[in-house]
PDB file of C-alpha atoms in Angstrom:
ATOM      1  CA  UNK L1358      27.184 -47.264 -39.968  1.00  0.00           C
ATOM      2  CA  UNK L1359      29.938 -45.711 -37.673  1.00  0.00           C
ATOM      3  CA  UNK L1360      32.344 -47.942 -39.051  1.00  0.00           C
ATOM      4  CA  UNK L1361      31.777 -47.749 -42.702  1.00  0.00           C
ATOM      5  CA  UNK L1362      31.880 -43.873 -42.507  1.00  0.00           C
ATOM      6  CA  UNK L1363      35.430 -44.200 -40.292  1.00  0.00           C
ATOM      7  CA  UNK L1364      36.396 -46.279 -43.299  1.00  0.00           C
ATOM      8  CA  UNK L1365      35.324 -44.040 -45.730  1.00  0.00           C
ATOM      9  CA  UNK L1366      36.734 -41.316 -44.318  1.00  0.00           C
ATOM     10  CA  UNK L1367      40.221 -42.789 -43.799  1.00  0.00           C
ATOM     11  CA  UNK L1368      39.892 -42.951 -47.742  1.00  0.00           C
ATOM     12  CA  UNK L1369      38.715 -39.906 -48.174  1.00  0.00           C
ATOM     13  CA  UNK L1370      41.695 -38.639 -45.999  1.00  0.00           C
ATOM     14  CA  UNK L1371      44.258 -41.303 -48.111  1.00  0.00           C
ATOM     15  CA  UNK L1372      43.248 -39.728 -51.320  1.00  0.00           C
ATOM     16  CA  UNK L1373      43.614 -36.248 -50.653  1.00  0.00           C
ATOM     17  CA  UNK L1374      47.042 -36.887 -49.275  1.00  0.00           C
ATOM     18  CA  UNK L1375      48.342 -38.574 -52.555  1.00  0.00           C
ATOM     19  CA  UNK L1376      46.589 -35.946 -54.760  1.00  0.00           C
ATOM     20  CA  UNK L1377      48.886 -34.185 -52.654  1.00  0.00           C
ATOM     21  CA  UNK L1378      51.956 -36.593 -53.285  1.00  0.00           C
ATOM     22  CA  UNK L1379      52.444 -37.620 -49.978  1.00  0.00           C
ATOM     23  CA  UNK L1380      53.150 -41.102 -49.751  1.00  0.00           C
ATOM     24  CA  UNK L1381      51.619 -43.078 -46.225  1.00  0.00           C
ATOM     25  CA  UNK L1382      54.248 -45.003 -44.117  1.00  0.00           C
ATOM     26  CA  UNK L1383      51.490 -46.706 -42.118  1.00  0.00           C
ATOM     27  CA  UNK L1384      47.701 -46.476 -41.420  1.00  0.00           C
ATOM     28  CA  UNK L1385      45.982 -47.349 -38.353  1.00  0.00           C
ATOM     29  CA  UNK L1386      42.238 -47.454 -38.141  1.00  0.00           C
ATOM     30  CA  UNK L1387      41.994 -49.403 -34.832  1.00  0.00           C
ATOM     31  CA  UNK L1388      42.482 -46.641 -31.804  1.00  0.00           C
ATOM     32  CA  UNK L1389      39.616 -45.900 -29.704  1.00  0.00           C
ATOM     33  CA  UNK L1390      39.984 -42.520 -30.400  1.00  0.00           C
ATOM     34  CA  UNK L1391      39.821 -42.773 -34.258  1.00  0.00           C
ATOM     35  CA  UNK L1392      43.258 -43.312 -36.191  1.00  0.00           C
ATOM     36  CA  UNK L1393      46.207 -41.915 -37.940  1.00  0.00           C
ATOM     37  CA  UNK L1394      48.192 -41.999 -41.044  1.00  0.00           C
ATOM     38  CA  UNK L1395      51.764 -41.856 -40.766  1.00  0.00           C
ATOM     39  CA  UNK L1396      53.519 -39.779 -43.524  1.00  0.00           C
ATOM     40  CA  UNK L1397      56.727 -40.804 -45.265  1.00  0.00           C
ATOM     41  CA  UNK L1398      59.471 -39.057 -42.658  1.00  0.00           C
ATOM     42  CA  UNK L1399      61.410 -38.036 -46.039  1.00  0.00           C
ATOM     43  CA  UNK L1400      58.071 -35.969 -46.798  1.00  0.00           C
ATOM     44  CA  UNK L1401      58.509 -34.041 -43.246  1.00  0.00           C
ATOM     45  CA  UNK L1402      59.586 -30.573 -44.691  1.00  0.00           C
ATOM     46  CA  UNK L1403      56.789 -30.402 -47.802  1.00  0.00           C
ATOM     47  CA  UNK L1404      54.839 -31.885 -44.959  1.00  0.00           C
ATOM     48  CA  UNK L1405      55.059 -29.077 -42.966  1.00  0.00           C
ATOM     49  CA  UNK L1406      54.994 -26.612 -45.033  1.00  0.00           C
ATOM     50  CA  UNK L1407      51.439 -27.546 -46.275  1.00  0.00           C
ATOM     51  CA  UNK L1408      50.010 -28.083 -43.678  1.00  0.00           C
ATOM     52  CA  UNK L1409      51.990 -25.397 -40.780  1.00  0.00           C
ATOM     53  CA  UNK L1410      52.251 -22.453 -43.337  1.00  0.00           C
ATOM     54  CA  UNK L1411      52.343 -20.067 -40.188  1.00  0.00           C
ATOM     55  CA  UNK L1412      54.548 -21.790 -38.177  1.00  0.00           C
ATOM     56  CA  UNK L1413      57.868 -20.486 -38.174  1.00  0.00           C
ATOM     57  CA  UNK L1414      59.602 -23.934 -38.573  1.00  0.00           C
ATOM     58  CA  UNK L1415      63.589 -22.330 -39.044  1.00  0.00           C
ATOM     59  CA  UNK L1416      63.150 -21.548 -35.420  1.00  0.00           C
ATOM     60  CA  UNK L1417      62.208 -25.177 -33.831  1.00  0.00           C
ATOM     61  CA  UNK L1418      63.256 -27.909 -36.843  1.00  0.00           C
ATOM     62  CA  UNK L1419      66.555 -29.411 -38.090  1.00  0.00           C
ATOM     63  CA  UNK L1420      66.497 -30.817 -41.145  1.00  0.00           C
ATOM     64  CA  UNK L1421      69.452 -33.130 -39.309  1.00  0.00           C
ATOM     65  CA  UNK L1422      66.746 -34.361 -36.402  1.00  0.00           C
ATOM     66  CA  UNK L1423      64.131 -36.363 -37.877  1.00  0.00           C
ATOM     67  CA  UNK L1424      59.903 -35.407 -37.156  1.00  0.00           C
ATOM     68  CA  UNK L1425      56.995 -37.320 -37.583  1.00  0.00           C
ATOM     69  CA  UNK L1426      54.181 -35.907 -39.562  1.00  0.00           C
ATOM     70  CA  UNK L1427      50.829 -37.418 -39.308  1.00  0.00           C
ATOM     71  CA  UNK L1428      47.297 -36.981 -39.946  1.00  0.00           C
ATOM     72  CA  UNK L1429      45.250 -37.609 -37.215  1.00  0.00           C
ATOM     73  CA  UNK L1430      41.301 -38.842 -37.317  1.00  0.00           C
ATOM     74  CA  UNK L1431      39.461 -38.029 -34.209  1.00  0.00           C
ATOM     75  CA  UNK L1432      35.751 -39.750 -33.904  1.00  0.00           C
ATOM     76  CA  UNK L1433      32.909 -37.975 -32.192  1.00  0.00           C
ATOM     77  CA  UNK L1434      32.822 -38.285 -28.349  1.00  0.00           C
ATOM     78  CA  UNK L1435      36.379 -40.107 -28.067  1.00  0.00           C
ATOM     79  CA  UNK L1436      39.683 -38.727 -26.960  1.00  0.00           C
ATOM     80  CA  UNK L1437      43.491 -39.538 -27.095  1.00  0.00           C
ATOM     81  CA  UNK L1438      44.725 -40.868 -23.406  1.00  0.00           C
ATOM     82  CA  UNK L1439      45.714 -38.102 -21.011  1.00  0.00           C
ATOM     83  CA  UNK L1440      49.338 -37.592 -21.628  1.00  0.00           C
ATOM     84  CA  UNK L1441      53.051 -36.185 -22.094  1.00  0.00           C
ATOM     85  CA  UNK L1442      56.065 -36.686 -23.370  1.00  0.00           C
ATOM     86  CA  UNK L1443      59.521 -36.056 -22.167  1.00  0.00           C
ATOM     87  CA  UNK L1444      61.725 -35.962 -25.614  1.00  0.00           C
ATOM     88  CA  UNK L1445      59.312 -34.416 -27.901  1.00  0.00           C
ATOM     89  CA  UNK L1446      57.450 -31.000 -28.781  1.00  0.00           C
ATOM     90  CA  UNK L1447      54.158 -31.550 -30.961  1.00  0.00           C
ATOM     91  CA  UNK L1448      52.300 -29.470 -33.114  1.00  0.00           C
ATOM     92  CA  UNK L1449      48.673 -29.694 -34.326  1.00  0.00           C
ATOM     93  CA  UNK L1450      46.775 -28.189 -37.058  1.00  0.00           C
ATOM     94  CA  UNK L1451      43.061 -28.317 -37.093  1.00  0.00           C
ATOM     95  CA  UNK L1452      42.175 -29.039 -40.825  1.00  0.00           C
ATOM     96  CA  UNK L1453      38.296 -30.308 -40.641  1.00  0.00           C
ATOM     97  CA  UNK L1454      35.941 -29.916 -37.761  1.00  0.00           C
ATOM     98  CA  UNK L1455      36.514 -28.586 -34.409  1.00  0.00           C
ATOM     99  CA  UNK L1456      38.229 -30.818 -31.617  1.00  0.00           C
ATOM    100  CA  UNK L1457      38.897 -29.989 -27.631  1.00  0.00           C
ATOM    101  CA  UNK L1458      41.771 -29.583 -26.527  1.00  0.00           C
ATOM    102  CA  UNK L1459      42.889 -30.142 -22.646  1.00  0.00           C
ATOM    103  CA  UNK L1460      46.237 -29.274 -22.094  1.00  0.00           C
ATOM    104  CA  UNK L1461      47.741 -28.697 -17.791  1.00  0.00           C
ATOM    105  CA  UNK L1462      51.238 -28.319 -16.977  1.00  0.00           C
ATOM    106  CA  UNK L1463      51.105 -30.837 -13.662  1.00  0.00           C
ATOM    107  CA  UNK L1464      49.127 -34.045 -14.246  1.00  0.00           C
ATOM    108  CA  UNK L1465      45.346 -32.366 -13.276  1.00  0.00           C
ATOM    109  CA  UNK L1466      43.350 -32.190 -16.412  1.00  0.00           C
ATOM    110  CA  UNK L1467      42.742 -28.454 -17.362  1.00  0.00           C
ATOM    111  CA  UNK L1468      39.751 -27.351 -18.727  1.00  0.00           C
ATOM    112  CA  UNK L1469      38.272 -27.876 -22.457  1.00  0.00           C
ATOM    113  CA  UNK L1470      38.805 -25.535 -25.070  1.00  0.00           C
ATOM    114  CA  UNK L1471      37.594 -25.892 -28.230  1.00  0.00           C
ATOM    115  CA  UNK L1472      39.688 -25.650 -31.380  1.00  0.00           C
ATOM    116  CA  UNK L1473      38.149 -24.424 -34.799  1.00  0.00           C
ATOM    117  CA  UNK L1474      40.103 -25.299 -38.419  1.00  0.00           C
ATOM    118  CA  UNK L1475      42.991 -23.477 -38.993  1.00  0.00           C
ATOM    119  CA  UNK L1476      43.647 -23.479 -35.392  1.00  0.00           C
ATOM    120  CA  UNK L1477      47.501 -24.311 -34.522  1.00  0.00           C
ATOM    121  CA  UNK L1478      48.524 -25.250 -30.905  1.00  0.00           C
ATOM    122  CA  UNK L1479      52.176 -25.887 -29.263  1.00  0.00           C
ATOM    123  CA  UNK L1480      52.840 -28.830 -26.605  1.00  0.00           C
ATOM    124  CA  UNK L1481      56.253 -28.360 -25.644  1.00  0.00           C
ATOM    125  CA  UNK L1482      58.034 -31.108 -23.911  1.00  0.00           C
ATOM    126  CA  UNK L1483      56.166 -31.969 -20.568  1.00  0.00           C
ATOM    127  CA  UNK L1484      53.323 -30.595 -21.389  1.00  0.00           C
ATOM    128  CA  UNK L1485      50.253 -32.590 -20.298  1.00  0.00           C
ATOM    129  CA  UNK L1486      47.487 -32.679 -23.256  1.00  0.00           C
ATOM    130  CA  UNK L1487      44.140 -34.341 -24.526  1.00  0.00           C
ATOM    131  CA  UNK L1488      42.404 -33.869 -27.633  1.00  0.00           C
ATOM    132  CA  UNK L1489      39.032 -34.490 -27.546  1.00  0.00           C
ATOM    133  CA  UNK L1490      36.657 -35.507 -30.473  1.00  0.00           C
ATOM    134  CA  UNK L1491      33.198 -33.123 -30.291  1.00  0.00           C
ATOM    135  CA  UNK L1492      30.234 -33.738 -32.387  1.00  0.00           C
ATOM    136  CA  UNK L1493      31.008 -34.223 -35.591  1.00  0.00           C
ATOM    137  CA  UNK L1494      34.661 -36.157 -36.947  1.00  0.00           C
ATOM    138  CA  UNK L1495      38.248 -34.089 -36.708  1.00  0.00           C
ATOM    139  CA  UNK L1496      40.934 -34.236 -38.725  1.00  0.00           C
ATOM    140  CA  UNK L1497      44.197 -32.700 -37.359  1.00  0.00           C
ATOM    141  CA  UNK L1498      47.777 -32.301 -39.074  1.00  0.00           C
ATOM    142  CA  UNK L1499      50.338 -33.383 -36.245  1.00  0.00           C
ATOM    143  CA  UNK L1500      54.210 -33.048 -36.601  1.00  0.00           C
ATOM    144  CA  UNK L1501      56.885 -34.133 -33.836  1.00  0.00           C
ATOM    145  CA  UNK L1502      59.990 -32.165 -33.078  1.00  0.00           C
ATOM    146  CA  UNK L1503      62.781 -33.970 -31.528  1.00  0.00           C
ATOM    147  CA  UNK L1504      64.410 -32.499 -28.484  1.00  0.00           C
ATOM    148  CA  UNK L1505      66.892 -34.301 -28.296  1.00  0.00           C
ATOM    149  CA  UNK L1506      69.798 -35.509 -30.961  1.00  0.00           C
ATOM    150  CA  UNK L1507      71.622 -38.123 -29.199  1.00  0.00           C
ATOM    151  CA  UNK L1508      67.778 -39.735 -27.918  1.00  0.00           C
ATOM    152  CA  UNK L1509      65.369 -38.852 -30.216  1.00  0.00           C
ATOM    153  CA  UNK L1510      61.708 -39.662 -29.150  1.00  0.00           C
ATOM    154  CA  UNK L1511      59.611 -42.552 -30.507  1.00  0.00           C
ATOM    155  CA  UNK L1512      56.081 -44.213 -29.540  1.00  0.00           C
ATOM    156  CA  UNK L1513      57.655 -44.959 -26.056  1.00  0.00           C
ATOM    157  CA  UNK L1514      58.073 -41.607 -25.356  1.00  0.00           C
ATOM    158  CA  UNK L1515      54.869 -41.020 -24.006  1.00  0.00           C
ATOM    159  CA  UNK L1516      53.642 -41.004 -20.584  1.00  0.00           C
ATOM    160  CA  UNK L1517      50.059 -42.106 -20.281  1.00  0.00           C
ATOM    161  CA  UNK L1518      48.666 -40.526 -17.193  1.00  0.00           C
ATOM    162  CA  UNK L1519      44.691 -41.879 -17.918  1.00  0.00           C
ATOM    163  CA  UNK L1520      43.526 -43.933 -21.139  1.00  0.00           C
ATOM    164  CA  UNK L1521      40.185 -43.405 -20.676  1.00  0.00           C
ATOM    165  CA  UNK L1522      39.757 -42.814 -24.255  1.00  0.00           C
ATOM    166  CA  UNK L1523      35.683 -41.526 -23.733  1.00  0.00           C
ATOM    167  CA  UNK L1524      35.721 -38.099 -22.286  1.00  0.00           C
ATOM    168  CA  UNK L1525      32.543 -37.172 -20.487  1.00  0.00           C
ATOM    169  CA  UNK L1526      33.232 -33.448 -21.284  1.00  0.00           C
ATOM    170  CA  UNK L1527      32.842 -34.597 -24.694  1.00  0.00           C
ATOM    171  CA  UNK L1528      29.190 -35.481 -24.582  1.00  0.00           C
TER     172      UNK L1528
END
């Protein structure tokens, strides 16, 4: 059952994005935590500006660096690994469900706060952060700002401080 309805909702998910017209650079159902699908990087700007309408993206985006949107899946009662990154800021955008979010400025886990739809949150550069599937599935808007030109960040950019994708807080 759990992983027919992570199916279906990855296609549920696929569709609305290309009623939308967004065409999916890559899909990846097999996290612990749930999934993502990878939006065209061409698409970043229409991207954002569907999904981050109050987000005042003249201030933090060059259209000369690139940024990574994504749509991220979160299951019930999983979590992304504890984490940071040195070369990016991120940006989420709660679009179904609620989700927890732990975010700590040294590598000590803060506490959980819970995130409703239409919430946006800011991880700058450094900052340590978890998001935490509750009861029910998430789905969260996520877009990457490069910090810097001359290195921009990329899937190694991230510092894994605990992968212990099942957060207790979560149950």
């Amino acid at each position: 059952m759990r992983i027919s309805y992570k199916r279906d909702l990855f296609e549920e998910v696929k569709a609305k994005l290309a009623l939308q017209g967004f065409r999916i650079a890559s899909l990846d159902q097999s996290q612990p935590w749930g999934g993502f699908l990878l939006i065209d990087e061409a698409q970043s700007m229409q991207f954002a500006k569907m999904y981050f309408k109050n987000w005042k993206m003249n201030q933090y985006v060059s259209p000369h660096l690139p940024m990574k949107p994504k749509i991220l899946v979160v299951e019930p009662k999983r979590a992304i690994a504890w984490q940071y990154h040195l070369r990016r800021a991120e940006w989420w955008q709660v679009l179904v469900g609620e989700v927890g979010v732990i975010t700590s400025d040294n590598d000590e886990e803060g506490t959980l706060s819970i995130k409703q739809s239409n919430e946006l949150m800011e991880l700058s550069p450094g900052k340590r952060h978890r998001l935490v599937g509750l009861k029910d599935w998430a789905v969260i808007a996520q877009i990457w700002h490069h910090v810097d030109a001359q290195n921009p960040s990329d899937d190694h950019d991230v510092v894994r401080l605990n992968d212990n994708f099942l957060d207790k807080q979560a149950i």
